[in-house]
CSV table of C-alpha atoms in Angstrom, one decimal:
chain,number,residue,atom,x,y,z
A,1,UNK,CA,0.0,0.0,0.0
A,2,UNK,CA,3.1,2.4,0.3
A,3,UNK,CA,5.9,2.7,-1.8
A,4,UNK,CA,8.9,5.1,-2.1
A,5,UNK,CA,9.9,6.3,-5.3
A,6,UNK,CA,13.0,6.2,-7.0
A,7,UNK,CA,14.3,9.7,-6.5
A,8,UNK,CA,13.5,9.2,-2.6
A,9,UNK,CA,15.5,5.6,-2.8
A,10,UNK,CA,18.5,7.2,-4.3
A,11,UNK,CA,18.9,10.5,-2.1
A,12,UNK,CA,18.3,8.6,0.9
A,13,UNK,CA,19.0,5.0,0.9
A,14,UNK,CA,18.5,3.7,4.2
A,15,UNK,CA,14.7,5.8,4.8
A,16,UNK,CA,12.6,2.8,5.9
A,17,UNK,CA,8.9,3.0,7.1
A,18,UNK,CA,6.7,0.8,8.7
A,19,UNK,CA,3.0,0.4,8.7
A,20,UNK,CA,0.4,-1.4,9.3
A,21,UNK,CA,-3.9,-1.3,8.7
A,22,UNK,CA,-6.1,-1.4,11.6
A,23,UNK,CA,-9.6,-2.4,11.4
A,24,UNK,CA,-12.7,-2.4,13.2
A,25,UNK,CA,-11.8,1.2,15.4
A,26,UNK,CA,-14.1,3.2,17.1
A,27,UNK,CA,-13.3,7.1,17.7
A,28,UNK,CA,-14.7,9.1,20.2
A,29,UNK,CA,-13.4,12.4,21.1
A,30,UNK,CA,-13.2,11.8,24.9
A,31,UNK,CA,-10.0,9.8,26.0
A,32,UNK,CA,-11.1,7.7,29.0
A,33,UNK,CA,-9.3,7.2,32.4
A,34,UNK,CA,-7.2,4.6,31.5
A,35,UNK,CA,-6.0,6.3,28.6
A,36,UNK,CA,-5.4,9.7,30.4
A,37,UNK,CA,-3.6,7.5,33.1
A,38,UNK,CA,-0.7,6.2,30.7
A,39,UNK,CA,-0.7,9.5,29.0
A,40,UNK,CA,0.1,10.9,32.8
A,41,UNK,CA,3.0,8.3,33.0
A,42,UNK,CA,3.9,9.0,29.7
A,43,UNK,CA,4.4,13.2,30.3
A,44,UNK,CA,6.3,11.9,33.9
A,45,UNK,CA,8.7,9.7,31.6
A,46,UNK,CA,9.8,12.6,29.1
A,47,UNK,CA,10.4,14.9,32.0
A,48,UNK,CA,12.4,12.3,33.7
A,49,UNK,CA,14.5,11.8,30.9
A,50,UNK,CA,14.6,15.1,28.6
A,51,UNK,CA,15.5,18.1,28.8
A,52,UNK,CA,14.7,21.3,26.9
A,53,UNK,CA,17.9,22.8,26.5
A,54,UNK,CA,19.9,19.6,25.5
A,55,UNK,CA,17.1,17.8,23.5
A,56,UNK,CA,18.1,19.3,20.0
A,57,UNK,CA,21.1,17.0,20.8
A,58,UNK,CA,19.5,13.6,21.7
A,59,UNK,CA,20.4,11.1,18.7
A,60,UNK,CA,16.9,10.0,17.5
A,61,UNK,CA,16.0,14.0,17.4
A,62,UNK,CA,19.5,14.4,15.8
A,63,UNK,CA,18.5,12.1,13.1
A,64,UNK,CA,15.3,13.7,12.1
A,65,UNK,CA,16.9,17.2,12.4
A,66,UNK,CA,19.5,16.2,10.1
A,67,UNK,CA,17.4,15.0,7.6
A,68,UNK,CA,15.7,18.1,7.5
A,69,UNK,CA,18.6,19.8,7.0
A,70,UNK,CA,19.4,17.9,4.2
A,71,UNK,CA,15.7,18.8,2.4
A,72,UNK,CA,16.4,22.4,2.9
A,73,UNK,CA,13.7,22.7,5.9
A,74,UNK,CA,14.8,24.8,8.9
A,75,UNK,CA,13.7,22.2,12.0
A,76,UNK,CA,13.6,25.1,14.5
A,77,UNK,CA,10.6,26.3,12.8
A,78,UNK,CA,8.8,23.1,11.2
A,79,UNK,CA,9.7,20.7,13.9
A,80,UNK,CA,9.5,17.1,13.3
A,81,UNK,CA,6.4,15.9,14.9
A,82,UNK,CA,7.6,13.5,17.7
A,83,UNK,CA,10.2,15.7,18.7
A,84,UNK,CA,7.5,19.0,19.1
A,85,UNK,CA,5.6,16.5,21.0
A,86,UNK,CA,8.1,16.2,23.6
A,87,UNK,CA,8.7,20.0,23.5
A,88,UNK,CA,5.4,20.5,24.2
A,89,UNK,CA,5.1,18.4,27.3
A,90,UNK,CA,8.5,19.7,28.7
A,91,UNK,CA,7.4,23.0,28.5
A,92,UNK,CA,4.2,22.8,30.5
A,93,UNK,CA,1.5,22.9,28.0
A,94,UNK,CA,-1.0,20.1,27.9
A,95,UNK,CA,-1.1,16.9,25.7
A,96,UNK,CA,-3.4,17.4,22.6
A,97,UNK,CA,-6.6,16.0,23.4
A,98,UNK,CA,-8.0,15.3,20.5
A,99,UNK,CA,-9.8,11.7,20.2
A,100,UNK,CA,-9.5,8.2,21.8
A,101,UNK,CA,-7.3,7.2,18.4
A,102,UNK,CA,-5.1,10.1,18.1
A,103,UNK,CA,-4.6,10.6,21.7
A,104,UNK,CA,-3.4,6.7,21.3
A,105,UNK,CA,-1.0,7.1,18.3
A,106,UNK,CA,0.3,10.4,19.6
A,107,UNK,CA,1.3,8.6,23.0
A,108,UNK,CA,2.8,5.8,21.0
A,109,UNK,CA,4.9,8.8,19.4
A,110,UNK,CA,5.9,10.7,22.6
A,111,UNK,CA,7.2,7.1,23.9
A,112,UNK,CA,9.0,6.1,21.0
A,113,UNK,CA,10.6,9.4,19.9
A,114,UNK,CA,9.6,8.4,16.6
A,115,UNK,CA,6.8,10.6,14.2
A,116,UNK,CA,3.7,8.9,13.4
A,117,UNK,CA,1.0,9.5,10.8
A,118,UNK,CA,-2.1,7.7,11.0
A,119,UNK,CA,-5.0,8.4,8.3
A,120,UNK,CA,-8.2,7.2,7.2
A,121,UNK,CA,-7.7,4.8,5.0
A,122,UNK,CA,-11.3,5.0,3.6
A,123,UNK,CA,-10.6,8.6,3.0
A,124,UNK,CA,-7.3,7.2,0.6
A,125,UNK,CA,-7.3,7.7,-3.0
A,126,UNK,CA,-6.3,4.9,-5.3
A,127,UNK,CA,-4.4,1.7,-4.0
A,128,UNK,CA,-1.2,2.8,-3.7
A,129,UNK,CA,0.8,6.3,-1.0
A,130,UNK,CA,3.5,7.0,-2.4
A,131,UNK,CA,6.6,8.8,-0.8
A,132,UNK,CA,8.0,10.9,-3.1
A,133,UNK,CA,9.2,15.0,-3.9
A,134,UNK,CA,6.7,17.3,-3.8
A,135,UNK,CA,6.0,18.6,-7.5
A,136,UNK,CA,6.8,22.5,-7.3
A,137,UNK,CA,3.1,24.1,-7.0
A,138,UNK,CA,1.3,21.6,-5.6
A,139,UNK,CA,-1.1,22.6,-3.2
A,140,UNK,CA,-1.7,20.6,0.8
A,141,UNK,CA,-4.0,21.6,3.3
A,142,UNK,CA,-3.1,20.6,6.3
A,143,UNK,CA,-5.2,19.5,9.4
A,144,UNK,CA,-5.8,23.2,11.2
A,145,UNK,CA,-4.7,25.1,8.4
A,146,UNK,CA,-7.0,27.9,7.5
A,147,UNK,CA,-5.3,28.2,3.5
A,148,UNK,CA,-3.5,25.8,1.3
A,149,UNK,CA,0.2,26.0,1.1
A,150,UNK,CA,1.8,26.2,-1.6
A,151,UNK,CA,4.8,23.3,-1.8
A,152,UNK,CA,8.0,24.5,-3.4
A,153,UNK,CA,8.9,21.0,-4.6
A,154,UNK,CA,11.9,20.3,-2.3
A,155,UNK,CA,9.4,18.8,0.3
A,156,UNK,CA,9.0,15.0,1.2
A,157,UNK,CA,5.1,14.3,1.3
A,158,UNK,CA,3.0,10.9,1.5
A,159,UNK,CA,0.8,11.0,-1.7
A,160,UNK,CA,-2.2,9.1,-3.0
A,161,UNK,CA,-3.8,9.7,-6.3
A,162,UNK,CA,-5.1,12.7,-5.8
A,163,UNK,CA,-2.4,14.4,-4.2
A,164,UNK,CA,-0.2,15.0,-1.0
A,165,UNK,CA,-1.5,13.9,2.3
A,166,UNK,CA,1.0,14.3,4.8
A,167,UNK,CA,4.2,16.7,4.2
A,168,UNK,CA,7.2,14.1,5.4
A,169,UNK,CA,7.3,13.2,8.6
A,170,UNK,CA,5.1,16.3,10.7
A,171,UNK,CA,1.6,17.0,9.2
A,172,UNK,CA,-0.9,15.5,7.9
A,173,UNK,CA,-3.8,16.9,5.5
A,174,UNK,CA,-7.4,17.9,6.6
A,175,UNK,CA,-9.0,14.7,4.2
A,176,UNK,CA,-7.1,11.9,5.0
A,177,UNK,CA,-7.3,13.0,8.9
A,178,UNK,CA,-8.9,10.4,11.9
A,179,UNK,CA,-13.2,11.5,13.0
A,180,UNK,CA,-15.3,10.0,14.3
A,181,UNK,CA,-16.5,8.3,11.3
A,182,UNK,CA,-13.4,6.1,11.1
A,183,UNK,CA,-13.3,2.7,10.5
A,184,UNK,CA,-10.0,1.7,9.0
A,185,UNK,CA,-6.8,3.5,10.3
A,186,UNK,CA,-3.5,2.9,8.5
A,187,UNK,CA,-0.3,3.7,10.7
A,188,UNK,CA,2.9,4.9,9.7
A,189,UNK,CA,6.0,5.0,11.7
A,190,UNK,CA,7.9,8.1,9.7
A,191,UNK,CA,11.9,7.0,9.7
A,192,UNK,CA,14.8,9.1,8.8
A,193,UNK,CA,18.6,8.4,7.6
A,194,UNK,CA,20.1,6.8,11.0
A,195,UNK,CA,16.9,5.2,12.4
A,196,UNK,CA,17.1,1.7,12.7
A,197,UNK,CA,14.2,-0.5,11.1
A,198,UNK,CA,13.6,-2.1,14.5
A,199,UNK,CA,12.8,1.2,16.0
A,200,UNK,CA,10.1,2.0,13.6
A,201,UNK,CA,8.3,-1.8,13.9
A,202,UNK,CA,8.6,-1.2,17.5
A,203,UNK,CA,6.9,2.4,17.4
A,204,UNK,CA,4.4,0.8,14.8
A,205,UNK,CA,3.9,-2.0,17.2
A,206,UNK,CA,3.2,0.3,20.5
A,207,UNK,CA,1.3,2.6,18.2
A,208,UNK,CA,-1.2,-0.3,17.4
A,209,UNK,CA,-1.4,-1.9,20.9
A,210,UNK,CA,-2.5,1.6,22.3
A,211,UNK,CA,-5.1,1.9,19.1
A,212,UNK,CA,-6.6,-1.6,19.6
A,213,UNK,CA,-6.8,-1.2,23.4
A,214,UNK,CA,-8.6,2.2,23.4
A,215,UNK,CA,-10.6,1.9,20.3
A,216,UNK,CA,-10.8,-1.9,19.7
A,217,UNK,CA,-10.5,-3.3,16.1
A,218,UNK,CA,-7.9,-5.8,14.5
A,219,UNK,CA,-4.0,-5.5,13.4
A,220,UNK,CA,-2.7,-6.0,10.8
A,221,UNK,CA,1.1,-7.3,10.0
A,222,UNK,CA,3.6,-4.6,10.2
A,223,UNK,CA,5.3,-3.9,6.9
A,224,UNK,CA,8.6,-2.4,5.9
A,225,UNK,CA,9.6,-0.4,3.2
C-alpha cells in the first residue's frame, strides 16, 4: 500500500517506514481514564528523561533534524512531529486532546521518539501512498490550516492519487485525517537516515497496541519499506 519512489530511494538509501492497517476502530473524542492514566506516566517519563535545552542534541532527534537539513527545511521552525511533541510536554502545555485514536498514536509517538502519521484509509485515493518530492506548485491543506500552502517542490510528502496527504514526517492533510467516522486507520512510523528499522516496527507496534486497546478493532502485519 506504500511505496517510495526512485528519486526518494537514491537520495536517501536507508529511509525505511513501517505500517500497518487497523480495522474495526471506534473514535470518540473523549480519551477515557485509562488512557489519560498512561498519558500521565507517559508526560512523567519525558520529563524524567529530557530536557529542553539539551534535546536538540538527543540522537533520534538528531536524526530527524539532520534529515531536515538535508531537504532544505529549517527544524527550529517546522519541527519534526515526535520531537515537538516532547517540546510541548516539557514546557508545561498540555497533551493534545483530540480523540481516543489520536490521543493513542500520539502517546505511541511521545514514547518512542519516533513521528507517526495515521490516516483514514477510507478517506485514501487509489491503492497505492507514495513517498516521493513534492512537485513545485502543488497545493496541501493541512489538518488546522485555514489556507493551502503552496509546496515548493523540495518537500518529502506521502501522496495518494489525488495528491499529497502528509508533508514528510510532521503534518498530515485535513482529508485523509482520523473522525469519528473512522473505521479503517493505517499507521505509519515516519523513519529518517540513521533510524534503525527495528525502532520504527517497534513504534508501529506500540502505536497499534494503544489503538486496539482504546478503540478496539484488528491488526494488521507490520510492513517495511
Amino acid at each position: 500500500m506504500i511505496t517510495i519512489s526512485g528519486e526518494v530511494r537514491a537520495a536517501f538509501p536507508t529511509l525505511r517506514l513501517a505500517f500497518l492497517l487497523i480495522s474495526g476502530v471506534q473514535v470518540e473524542r473523549s480519551r477515557g481514564p485509562e488512557l489519560q492514566a498512561l498519558i500521565e506516566e507517559g508526560i512523567k517519563w519525558a520529563r524524567d528523561n529530557f530536557q529542553l535545552a539539551t534535546l536538540k542534541d538527543v540522537p533520534i532527534f538528531r536524526a530527524y533534524r539532520d534529515f531536515f537539513w538535508r531537504l532544505g527545511i529549517d527544524p527550529t521552525k517546522e519541527r519534526p512531529s515526535a520531537e515537538a511533541l516532547v517540546r510541548r510536554v516539557l514546557s508545561g502545555k498540555p497533551f493534545p486532546a483530540v480523540s481516543n485514536l489520536v490521543d493513542a498514536y500520539n502517546l505511541a509517538s511521545l514514547r518512542s521518539c519516533v513521528p507517526i502519521a495515521t490516516f483514514d484509509a477510507d478517506a485514501v485515493v487509489g491503492q497505492r501512498i507514495e513517498l516521493r518530492f513534492a512537485r513545485r506548485g502543488e497545493q496541501f491543506l493541512g489538518i488546522g490550516m485555514a489556507r493551502p500552502r503552496v509546496l515548493s517542490g523540495k518537500e518529502l510528502v506521502m501522496a495518494d492519487a489525488e495528491g499529497p496527504i502528509a508533508i514528510y514526517p510532521y503534518r498530515d492533510a485535513d482529508r485523509t485525517k482520523i473522525t469519528e467516522r473512522t473505521r479503517r486507520a493505517l499507521v505509519v512510523a515516519c523513519g529518517a537516515p540513521g533510524v534503525d528499522k527495528r525502532r520504527l516496527i517497534e513504534a508501529a507496534r506500540l502505536a497499534a497496541d494503544y489503538i486496539t486497546r482504546f478503540c478496539g478493532g484488528e491488526a494488521g502485519e507490520i510492513e517495511v519499506v
